[in-house]
């Protein structure tokens, strides 16, 4: 069972806190808007502009991303927690 | 008797709570904005952009969808409860 | 005497409460935003987009519609109550 | 002495209350936003869209209109009261 | 010394109160948003639309205008009071 | 050392109060939004519109401008005070 | 380990306070919105406009920039503090 996000939405699996401290990116406690790390597990095809043309995604399945912590809607599929968010809530790709 | 939604609106039959626990998607109680499951039973033809061209729908009748719980307008047709919402209130398609 | 609505506006005759219970659509009392039933008795030619092209109407005179209860402006013509609203306040067509 | 409204504005002479009761359109006291009747006495050439093209008016001088009561700016020319409003404040044309 | 307004702005010399009562336009005290009379003494070339094309002005130097009283920025040049405002604050041209 | 403003921003050196009284433009104390005088010392290349085309600047380096007093961000470069503002905060060019 | 910003975002390394006083740009304490200095260490490819075309960046990696102090999201990568911001939060390039 899976979820196909619509338009410019992605399905994101949040990276566990324990993993985050192993990785190189640490979010300072003093940050006003704390970003969080996650992995793109499903993606929509992109947003449709005012002239009807598809604007393709900058992200692909498998990307590790940094996203705005207050973005996204929580959902649990087959026992795993995910977030559905718009691409615009994503700050960057961790490489 | 039936309802044909206008533009980018869809008519959605909410999936019963009992069915939802059988399915694999569970919405955690701690979620800020809880999404809900439903089935598309009727669909408009799409939104018309600023240049007058039709932007077709990403959804079709029969799709099982996850939608924002606070979106949509409740209506009862021939004894069954439905929701009328815009496609933009739909987070994804469950496959 | 009659009223020709401008642009994407329609003139709607509200369906009486007694008729509504005969029909198949019932609006639950718990609904946050209750829609109402009506009949399109006059229609504008459509909205003009930013590039000056006419965007024609999805509705035609005679359509029975479901509309947002808080949309529209009340007016009485030759003793009959009507509502003037924009097409965007219409949720769907009852067929 | 006269006033030429700019762009999509019109100059409207309000129809007197005594005339309104003679006509067929009565605005119920319970209406949330009461419309009013008037006559178009001067009109601009239309709005210019984002691409620089003129979007012509749907109204012409002499039209009897129903307009949103809270729209428009009051002005007195040669002893007569008028309202200057945008075409978008006009609900329809009385025929 | 003079001021060349930018884009769709105009430089306006307000018509004195004593002149206004001589003219035919009187603004009633009960008006919600009182317009005022003035003369266009300088004008920009027009606004540039989203596609980079110039949208020319509907007003020219010498026009006597009626403008929204709360629009515009006051400035004094060589001892004379002026207002700088956007063309959109102008209701119409007095002819 | 210098600053190159981005897009439709300009770098402005405020004209001293003592110079302003020598010049012909005096801002009345009763003005709601007092404009100020300045000189353009650096300019961006212009704003990029929605279709990707550059919209060139109406201002050039050396122009003496009148700008909205509450616009702009203060900055000190090599001991001199400047303001960085968008061209849209500029009311006109003093000639 | 690195971060690739999405669309019109950049990754900025803030210039230390001690370096800032060595440089020529000093932000007065009385400034309403204090800008800050930084270095672009990574950049997205640009924003995609409504017609699907890429609008390329005005900034490149290595640029020393002045940016709005309240813009951007703080993040720490491999022990170094960075800010992720949109190009529109950048006031200018220091040359």
XYZ file of C-alpha atoms in Angstrom:
665
model
C 0.000 0.000 0.000
C 1.337 3.383 -0.966
C 0.437 7.053 -1.375
C 0.957 9.027 -4.607
C 1.172 12.743 -3.683
C -0.680 15.193 -5.936
C 0.963 18.004 -7.956
C 4.029 19.479 -6.196
C 3.635 17.466 -3.001
C 6.101 14.886 -1.685
C 5.849 12.102 0.883
C 8.717 12.374 3.364
C 10.048 9.936 5.943
C 11.492 11.931 8.809
C 15.090 11.036 9.729
C 15.276 9.802 13.373
C 16.784 12.134 15.990
C 19.541 9.566 16.709
C 20.539 9.539 13.034
C 20.495 13.301 12.850
C 23.225 13.693 15.464
C 25.361 11.170 13.486
C 24.959 13.293 10.334
C 26.754 16.563 9.856
C 23.733 18.858 10.062
C 22.780 20.119 13.519
C 20.015 22.643 14.025
C 20.933 25.131 16.791
C 18.396 25.405 19.642
C 18.372 29.156 19.238
C 17.111 28.956 15.651
C 13.845 30.811 15.163
C 12.413 28.299 12.664
C 14.108 24.918 13.112
C 14.441 22.830 9.916
C 14.338 19.032 10.012
C 15.873 16.227 7.940
C 13.931 13.672 5.903
C 13.946 11.341 2.905
C 11.655 11.696 -0.136
C 9.783 8.355 -0.522
C 7.163 9.456 -3.112
C 6.665 12.519 -5.284
C 3.934 14.162 -7.352
C 4.535 15.068 -11.005
C 4.727 18.812 -10.345
C 2.603 21.908 -10.228
C 0.533 23.079 -13.198
C 1.128 26.781 -13.981
C -1.513 29.353 -14.985
C -0.973 28.527 -18.704
C -1.627 24.807 -18.133
C 1.987 23.624 -18.502
C 3.483 21.213 -15.991
C 6.354 22.641 -13.910
C 8.428 19.518 -13.119
C 9.814 18.720 -9.644
C 13.321 19.692 -8.488
C 13.279 16.720 -6.112
C 13.291 12.974 -6.802
C 12.534 9.884 -4.740
C 15.547 9.029 -2.579
C 16.691 12.634 -1.993
C 17.635 13.495 1.599
C 16.135 16.889 2.295
C 16.103 19.658 4.876
C 12.597 21.022 5.339
C 10.770 23.630 7.348
C 9.743 21.983 10.609
C 6.261 23.524 10.641
C 5.420 22.459 7.108
C 3.657 19.258 6.144
C 0.827 17.038 7.322
C 1.554 13.927 9.417
C 0.276 10.530 8.251
C 1.044 6.894 9.178
C 1.151 4.259 6.368
C 1.615 0.545 7.252
C 2.962 1.530 10.678
C 5.523 4.095 9.506
C 5.236 7.874 10.108
C 5.420 10.149 7.086
C 4.880 13.798 6.243
C 3.117 15.110 3.135
C 4.423 18.537 2.163
C 4.759 20.860 -0.831
C 8.142 21.159 -2.535
C 8.202 24.811 -1.501
C 8.558 23.705 2.162
C 11.892 22.060 1.257
C 14.985 24.225 1.892
C 17.599 22.057 0.192
C 18.990 18.632 -0.678
C 21.732 17.099 1.493
C 24.464 15.567 -0.690
C -30.149 11.878 -8.569
C -26.570 13.078 -8.677
C -24.337 16.134 -8.313
C -21.878 17.308 -10.996
C -19.180 19.384 -9.251
C -18.072 22.602 -10.986
C -14.517 23.323 -12.222
C -11.824 21.729 -9.990
C -14.238 20.417 -7.374
C -14.844 16.755 -6.546
C -17.614 14.917 -4.693
C -16.092 12.632 -2.057
C -17.588 9.804 -0.042
C -15.801 9.661 3.277
C -14.360 6.239 4.161
C -15.946 4.930 7.403
C -13.849 4.925 10.586
C -14.154 1.117 10.814
C -12.763 0.715 7.298
C -9.962 3.143 7.987
C -8.478 1.015 10.773
C -8.522 -1.998 8.382
C -6.493 0.014 5.844
C -2.835 0.763 6.314
C -3.127 4.509 6.858
C -3.556 5.684 10.430
C -3.586 9.355 11.322
C -1.748 9.956 14.638
C -3.801 11.775 17.301
C -0.955 14.223 17.785
C -1.140 15.426 14.180
C -1.721 19.162 13.916
C -3.950 18.925 10.841
C -5.484 15.429 10.594
C -6.105 14.197 7.031
C -9.000 11.842 6.247
C -9.642 9.101 3.671
C -12.338 9.193 1.004
C -13.417 8.012 -2.453
C -13.973 10.299 -5.465
C -17.554 9.685 -6.703
C -17.887 12.644 -9.098
C -15.473 15.206 -10.552
C -15.575 18.555 -12.347
C -13.750 19.023 -15.646
C -10.993 21.174 -14.151
C -10.096 24.753 -13.461
C -9.924 27.388 -16.209
C -6.636 29.348 -16.096
C -6.209 33.117 -16.650
C -5.703 32.550 -20.421
C -8.986 30.641 -20.732
C -7.460 27.160 -21.156
C -8.822 24.225 -19.170
C -6.373 22.724 -16.663
C -7.515 19.079 -16.471
C -7.941 17.151 -13.199
C -5.232 14.979 -11.641
C -7.955 12.850 -10.014
C -10.559 10.557 -11.546
C -13.770 8.965 -10.271
C -12.933 5.887 -8.195
C -9.650 7.234 -6.742
C -9.174 6.691 -3.006
C -7.775 9.915 -1.635
C -6.296 11.422 1.493
C -7.637 14.924 2.070
C -7.301 17.767 4.516
C -9.901 17.164 7.235
C -10.967 20.809 7.435
C -11.517 21.162 3.700
C -14.812 20.598 1.926
C -18.521 21.240 2.426
C -20.799 18.490 3.790
C -23.879 17.437 1.816
C -26.274 14.441 1.943
C -27.562 12.985 -1.375
C -30.192 10.190 -1.346
C -29.317 9.408 2.287
C -25.527 9.196 1.854
C -23.041 11.750 3.291
C -20.621 13.363 0.865
C -18.092 16.173 0.847
C -17.593 18.688 -1.975
C -14.002 19.974 -2.070
C -11.460 21.483 -4.433
C -8.714 19.250 -5.827
C -6.201 21.408 -3.973
C -7.553 20.070 -0.654
C -6.451 16.556 -1.714
C -3.019 15.509 -0.407
C -2.576 12.285 -2.390
C -4.026 9.143 -3.952
C -3.866 5.855 -2.032
C -2.779 2.994 -4.332
C -38.798 43.384 -15.892
C -35.608 41.402 -15.558
C -31.967 41.589 -14.394
C -28.979 40.707 -16.607
C -26.064 39.778 -14.287
C -22.611 41.141 -15.215
C -19.567 38.984 -16.071
C -19.486 35.684 -14.095
C -22.530 36.451 -11.958
C -25.809 34.533 -11.992
C -29.312 35.315 -10.753
C -30.580 32.435 -8.616
C -34.065 31.596 -7.365
C -33.695 29.783 -4.063
C -35.513 26.420 -3.875
C -38.147 26.492 -1.083
C -37.446 24.553 2.126
C -40.529 22.333 1.497
C -39.212 21.374 -1.949
C -35.760 20.669 -0.568
C -36.983 17.924 1.759
C -38.794 16.278 -1.212
C -35.502 16.239 -3.185
C -32.687 13.849 -2.400
C -30.192 16.390 -1.051
C -30.312 17.116 2.676
C -27.805 19.349 4.360
C -26.871 17.998 7.828
C -27.378 20.444 10.717
C -23.845 19.794 11.897
C -22.331 21.056 8.630
C -19.896 23.892 9.199
C -20.859 25.780 6.033
C -24.358 24.749 4.898
C -24.953 24.813 1.127
C -28.374 25.642 -0.321
C -30.284 24.656 -3.470
C -31.390 27.057 -6.215
C -32.230 27.485 -9.891
C -30.269 29.680 -12.342
C -32.757 32.156 -13.886
C -30.272 34.533 -15.571
C -26.552 34.438 -16.292
C -23.759 36.812 -17.304
C -21.555 36.035 -20.300
C -18.509 35.125 -18.221
C -15.413 36.633 -16.700
C -12.779 38.422 -18.792
C -9.248 37.125 -18.040
C -6.077 39.232 -17.737
C -5.388 38.861 -21.502
C -8.838 40.201 -22.410
C -10.364 36.863 -23.509
C -13.827 35.865 -22.309
C -13.898 32.808 -20.053
C -17.379 31.349 -20.756
C -19.745 30.143 -18.022
C -19.967 26.512 -16.839
C -23.608 27.114 -15.876
C -26.656 27.833 -18.020
C -30.146 29.169 -17.304
C -32.329 26.373 -15.935
C -29.533 24.549 -14.027
C -30.399 23.461 -10.494
C -27.392 24.277 -8.353
C -25.981 23.779 -4.895
C -24.348 26.959 -3.629
C -22.540 28.254 -0.597
C -25.197 29.585 1.784
C -23.219 32.711 2.717
C -22.525 33.735 -0.862
C -24.686 36.090 -2.902
C -26.660 39.300 -2.473
C -30.435 39.182 -1.885
C -32.768 41.088 -4.212
C -36.558 41.029 -4.880
C -37.768 41.435 -8.511
C -41.522 41.686 -9.235
C -42.297 40.161 -5.832
C -39.959 37.147 -6.086
C -36.773 36.706 -3.990
C -33.537 36.107 -5.855
C -29.824 35.931 -5.113
C -27.062 37.411 -7.276
C -23.804 35.471 -6.885
C -20.575 34.716 -8.713
C -20.204 31.326 -10.412
C -17.370 30.576 -7.990
C -19.911 30.427 -5.133
C -21.600 27.469 -6.882
C -20.475 24.029 -5.660
C -22.151 21.869 -8.296
C -25.089 21.141 -10.580
C -27.840 18.740 -9.435
C -28.793 16.339 -12.264
C -19.509 70.634 -16.682
C -19.000 66.894 -16.593
C -16.770 64.140 -15.207
C -15.051 61.483 -17.378
C -14.340 58.449 -15.158
C -10.947 56.757 -15.561
C -10.415 53.124 -16.677
C -13.202 50.778 -15.464
C -15.007 53.395 -13.400
C -18.531 54.710 -14.043
C -20.450 57.773 -12.861
C -23.827 56.710 -11.480
C -26.914 58.723 -10.637
C -28.715 56.978 -7.796
C -32.410 56.236 -8.447
C -34.605 58.013 -5.840
C -36.258 55.928 -3.115
C -39.725 56.962 -4.380
C -38.890 55.675 -7.867
C -37.497 52.458 -6.482
C -40.790 51.439 -4.892
C -42.549 52.090 -8.220
C -40.071 49.756 -9.986
C -40.170 45.986 -9.610
C -36.985 45.562 -7.594
C -37.307 45.741 -3.803
C -34.368 45.060 -1.519
C -35.472 43.126 1.619
C -34.561 44.786 4.933
C -33.034 41.542 6.146
C -30.485 41.484 3.323
C -26.912 41.365 4.616
C -25.491 43.624 1.892
C -28.278 45.749 0.378
C -27.859 46.620 -3.306
C -29.137 49.906 -4.745
C -30.441 51.052 -8.143
C -28.828 53.690 -10.350
C -28.290 54.962 -13.886
C -24.901 55.079 -15.684
C -24.346 58.708 -16.786
C -20.667 58.473 -17.783
C -18.209 55.620 -18.286
C -14.467 55.093 -18.602
C -13.012 53.191 -21.566
C -12.155 50.077 -19.560
C -9.362 48.523 -17.569
C -5.915 47.848 -19.044
C -4.767 44.257 -18.402
C -1.240 43.143 -17.452
C -0.313 42.734 -21.155
C -1.324 46.323 -21.951
C -4.547 45.464 -23.845
C -7.759 47.364 -23.100
C -10.542 45.262 -21.579
C -13.714 47.070 -22.786
C -16.672 47.850 -20.525
C -19.751 45.600 -20.167
C -21.823 48.685 -19.315
C -22.816 51.689 -21.426
C -24.198 55.139 -20.641
C -27.934 54.906 -20.022
C -27.893 51.428 -18.407
C -29.980 51.067 -15.252
C -27.883 49.070 -12.826
C -28.065 47.332 -9.480
C -24.910 47.980 -7.468
C -23.399 47.115 -4.126
C -24.603 49.762 -1.656
C -21.215 50.124 0.048
C -19.287 50.607 -3.205
C -18.527 53.955 -4.785
C -17.483 57.465 -3.775
C -20.096 60.220 -3.443
C -19.706 63.449 -5.443
C -22.040 66.382 -6.322
C -21.783 67.916 -9.832
C -23.850 71.033 -10.728
C -26.176 70.331 -7.776
C -26.849 66.640 -8.534
C -25.563 63.727 -6.397
C -23.557 61.022 -8.164
C -21.463 58.002 -7.265
C -18.165 57.033 -8.889
C -17.596 53.275 -8.735
C -15.717 50.487 -10.500
C -17.645 48.222 -12.881
C -16.872 45.325 -10.520
C -19.200 46.912 -7.908
C -22.114 46.500 -10.354
C -24.203 43.349 -9.855
C -26.329 43.531 -13.002
C -28.279 45.555 -15.539
C -32.055 46.031 -15.118
C -33.861 45.504 -18.449
C 13.190 73.255 -10.476
C 10.731 70.472 -11.142
C 9.835 66.898 -10.235
C 9.416 64.094 -12.818
C 7.164 61.432 -11.260
C 8.168 57.795 -11.808
C 6.040 55.189 -13.646
C 2.280 55.708 -13.150
C 2.638 58.567 -10.676
C 1.488 62.154 -11.240
C 2.283 65.458 -9.540
C -0.948 67.237 -8.616
C -1.617 70.823 -7.548
C -4.634 70.809 -5.260
C -7.431 73.204 -6.271
C -8.049 75.765 -3.477
C -11.202 75.439 -1.356
C -12.403 78.889 -2.557
C -12.108 77.776 -6.195
C -13.863 74.502 -5.467
C -17.076 76.233 -4.329
C -17.016 78.314 -7.553
C -16.778 75.112 -9.627
C -19.684 72.761 -10.080
C -18.381 69.833 -8.014
C -19.223 69.853 -4.309
C -18.330 66.929 -2.058
C -21.107 66.273 0.520
C -19.979 66.297 4.169
C -21.655 62.945 4.733
C -19.464 61.216 2.117
C -17.558 58.276 3.548
C -14.425 58.870 1.463
C -14.313 62.512 0.304
C -12.652 63.113 -3.081
C -10.760 66.332 -3.845
C -10.064 68.377 -6.973
C -6.619 69.040 -8.462
C -4.618 69.775 -11.605
C -1.997 67.427 -13.125
C 1.268 69.410 -13.379
C 3.652 66.520 -14.185
C 3.222 62.886 -15.153
C 5.289 59.710 -15.342
C 5.427 57.671 -18.561
C 3.260 54.838 -17.229
C 3.483 51.523 -15.450
C 5.506 48.602 -16.833
C 3.438 45.377 -16.917
C 4.678 41.887 -16.006
C 5.742 41.262 -19.651
C 7.901 44.408 -19.713
C 5.600 46.489 -21.937
C 4.788 50.086 -20.999
C 1.136 50.734 -20.146
C 0.677 54.427 -21.124
C -1.090 56.980 -18.929
C -4.799 57.867 -19.239
C -4.012 61.335 -17.864
C -1.990 64.198 -19.333
C -0.490 67.381 -17.913
C -3.195 70.055 -17.573
C -6.051 67.649 -16.749
C -8.307 68.714 -13.867
C -8.927 65.601 -11.814
C -11.005 64.319 -8.947
C -8.917 62.134 -6.657
C -9.285 60.098 -3.509
C -8.590 62.468 -0.582
C -6.494 59.936 1.350
C -4.236 59.097 -1.601
C -0.962 60.796 -2.377
C 2.103 62.143 -0.585
C 2.398 65.870 0.184
C 5.433 67.804 -1.042
C 6.297 71.532 -1.412
C 8.316 72.654 -4.491
C 9.468 76.308 -4.815
C 6.872 77.348 -2.216
C 3.859 75.586 -3.797
C 2.102 72.552 -2.263
C 1.743 69.461 -4.446
C 0.654 65.851 -4.085
C 2.388 62.864 -5.691
C -0.067 60.031 -6.325
C -0.567 56.987 -8.533
C -2.998 57.245 -11.449
C -5.116 54.590 -9.729
C -5.965 57.130 -6.986
C -7.626 59.325 -9.627
C -11.407 58.874 -9.950
C -11.994 60.906 -13.098
C -11.234 63.936 -15.248
C -13.389 67.087 -14.960
C -14.258 68.445 -18.419
C 34.734 49.252 -1.598
C 31.243 49.436 -3.022
C 27.830 47.772 -2.991
C 26.036 46.542 -6.136
C 22.287 46.441 -5.377
C 20.353 43.410 -6.635
C 17.462 43.556 -9.151
C 15.338 46.736 -8.806
C 17.158 48.057 -5.752
C 19.208 51.264 -5.606
C 21.814 52.596 -3.174
C 20.878 56.125 -2.112
C 22.888 58.824 -0.332
C 20.487 60.936 1.679
C 20.690 64.677 1.019
C 21.637 66.529 4.247
C 18.949 68.550 6.038
C 20.989 71.752 5.549
C 21.110 71.141 1.789
C 17.409 70.383 1.679
C 16.412 73.850 2.915
C 18.655 75.400 0.226
C 16.854 73.379 -2.453
C 13.332 74.162 -3.570
C 11.555 71.129 -2.131
C 10.286 71.451 1.440
C 8.244 68.733 3.084
C 5.459 70.202 5.287
C 5.467 69.026 8.914
C 1.810 68.134 8.656
C 2.409 65.593 5.875
C 1.154 62.143 6.775
C 4.008 60.304 5.049
C 7.017 62.628 4.682
C 9.217 62.004 1.614
C 12.964 62.654 1.689
C 15.577 63.708 -0.882
C 18.562 61.601 -1.963
C 21.041 60.810 -4.723
C 21.293 57.440 -6.536
C 24.891 56.227 -6.125
C 24.455 52.627 -7.368
C 21.692 50.743 -9.126
C 20.691 47.150 -9.847
C 19.955 46.032 -13.421
C 16.187 45.797 -12.896
C 13.497 43.366 -11.886
C 12.897 40.084 -13.727
C 9.207 39.650 -14.661
C 7.204 36.406 -14.464
C 8.191 35.530 -18.074
C 11.908 35.845 -17.297
C 12.472 39.131 -19.154
C 14.424 41.948 -17.504
C 12.396 45.086 -16.781
C 15.047 47.857 -16.951
C 15.344 50.636 -14.379
C 13.703 54.080 -14.746
C 16.488 55.550 -12.602
C 20.204 55.944 -13.267
C 23.227 56.690 -11.103
C 23.402 60.435 -10.387
C 19.622 61.031 -10.289
C 18.373 63.179 -7.406
C 15.250 61.504 -6.122
C 12.372 62.025 -3.735
C 11.610 58.817 -1.834
C 9.218 57.538 0.779
C 10.802 58.256 4.166
C 9.874 54.872 5.652
C 11.287 52.856 2.768
C 14.779 51.476 2.568
C 17.359 49.845 4.811
C 20.141 51.918 6.391
C 23.772 50.907 5.829
C 27.175 52.655 6.345
C 29.933 52.090 3.725
C 33.431 53.540 4.297
C 32.006 55.987 6.859
C 29.125 57.317 4.728
C 25.427 56.590 5.438
C 23.365 55.109 2.620
C 19.940 53.617 2.109
C 19.148 50.536 0.016
C 15.613 50.677 -1.381
C 13.503 49.319 -4.217
C 12.753 51.602 -7.180
C 9.074 51.385 -6.222
C 9.847 53.407 -3.052
C 10.969 56.324 -5.253
C 8.292 58.954 -5.918
C 10.067 61.002 -8.579
C 13.246 62.520 -9.971
C 14.130 66.135 -9.142
C 15.304 68.003 -12.279
C 28.781 16.703 3.238
C 27.006 19.618 1.639
C 23.582 21.180 1.065
C 22.205 22.060 -2.389
C 19.581 24.797 -1.925
C 16.362 24.471 -3.955
C 15.159 27.012 -6.558
C 16.083 30.626 -5.657
C 17.576 29.778 -2.272
C 21.218 30.228 -1.264
C 23.356 28.864 1.561
C 25.150 31.733 3.318
C 28.031 31.730 5.773
C 27.632 34.724 8.057
C 30.687 37.000 8.253
C 31.975 37.194 11.862
C 31.348 40.397 13.857
C 35.138 40.927 14.224
C 35.592 40.780 10.452
C 32.691 43.127 9.891
C 34.335 45.988 11.791
C 37.483 45.479 9.661
C 35.406 45.813 6.487
C 34.014 49.101 5.311
C 30.338 48.405 5.939
C 29.001 49.274 9.388
C 25.341 48.961 10.247
C 24.198 51.837 12.513
C 22.540 50.778 15.790
C 19.633 53.056 15.063
C 18.728 51.207 11.860
C 15.173 49.892 11.906
C 15.995 46.683 10.028
C 19.694 45.881 10.418
C 21.283 44.078 7.439
C 24.130 41.589 7.920
C 27.117 40.490 5.838
C 27.691 36.960 4.521
C 29.277 34.793 1.828
C 27.322 32.647 -0.658
C 28.643 29.059 -0.287
C 25.960 27.236 -2.322
C 23.160 28.329 -4.657
C 20.027 26.892 -6.232
C 19.482 27.082 -10.004
C 16.807 29.763 -9.782
C 13.081 30.208 -9.526
C 10.666 28.747 -12.087
C 8.180 31.362 -13.342
C 4.453 30.817 -13.987
C 5.201 29.850 -17.635
C 7.658 27.134 -16.575
C 10.842 28.965 -17.596
C 13.812 29.101 -15.243
C 14.682 32.585 -13.969
C 18.456 32.305 -13.343
C 20.166 33.607 -10.199
C 21.754 37.067 -9.916
C 24.160 35.672 -7.304
C 26.955 33.145 -7.602
C 28.981 31.090 -5.132
C 31.703 33.274 -3.596
C 29.728 36.530 -3.640
C 29.909 38.600 -0.439
C 26.394 39.818 0.229
C 24.441 42.138 2.469
C 21.177 40.525 3.551
C 18.132 41.299 5.640
C 18.945 40.235 9.204
C 15.551 38.660 9.846
C 15.563 36.556 6.694
C 16.813 32.999 6.430
C 16.756 29.781 8.411
C 19.733 28.832 10.589
C 21.422 25.453 10.078
C 24.771 23.918 11.195
C 26.670 21.672 8.702
C 29.871 19.863 9.826
C 30.207 22.268 12.757
C 29.817 25.522 10.796
C 26.782 27.841 11.073
C 24.963 28.732 7.862
C 21.773 30.464 6.807
C 19.429 29.294 4.037
C 17.575 32.224 2.467
C 15.840 33.258 -0.744
C 17.689 35.547 -3.172
C 14.992 38.153 -2.529
C 16.302 38.552 1.053
C 19.653 39.746 -0.375
C 20.036 43.534 -0.618
C 23.253 43.705 -2.635
C 26.698 42.341 -3.435
C 29.770 43.887 -1.774
C 32.541 44.428 -4.337
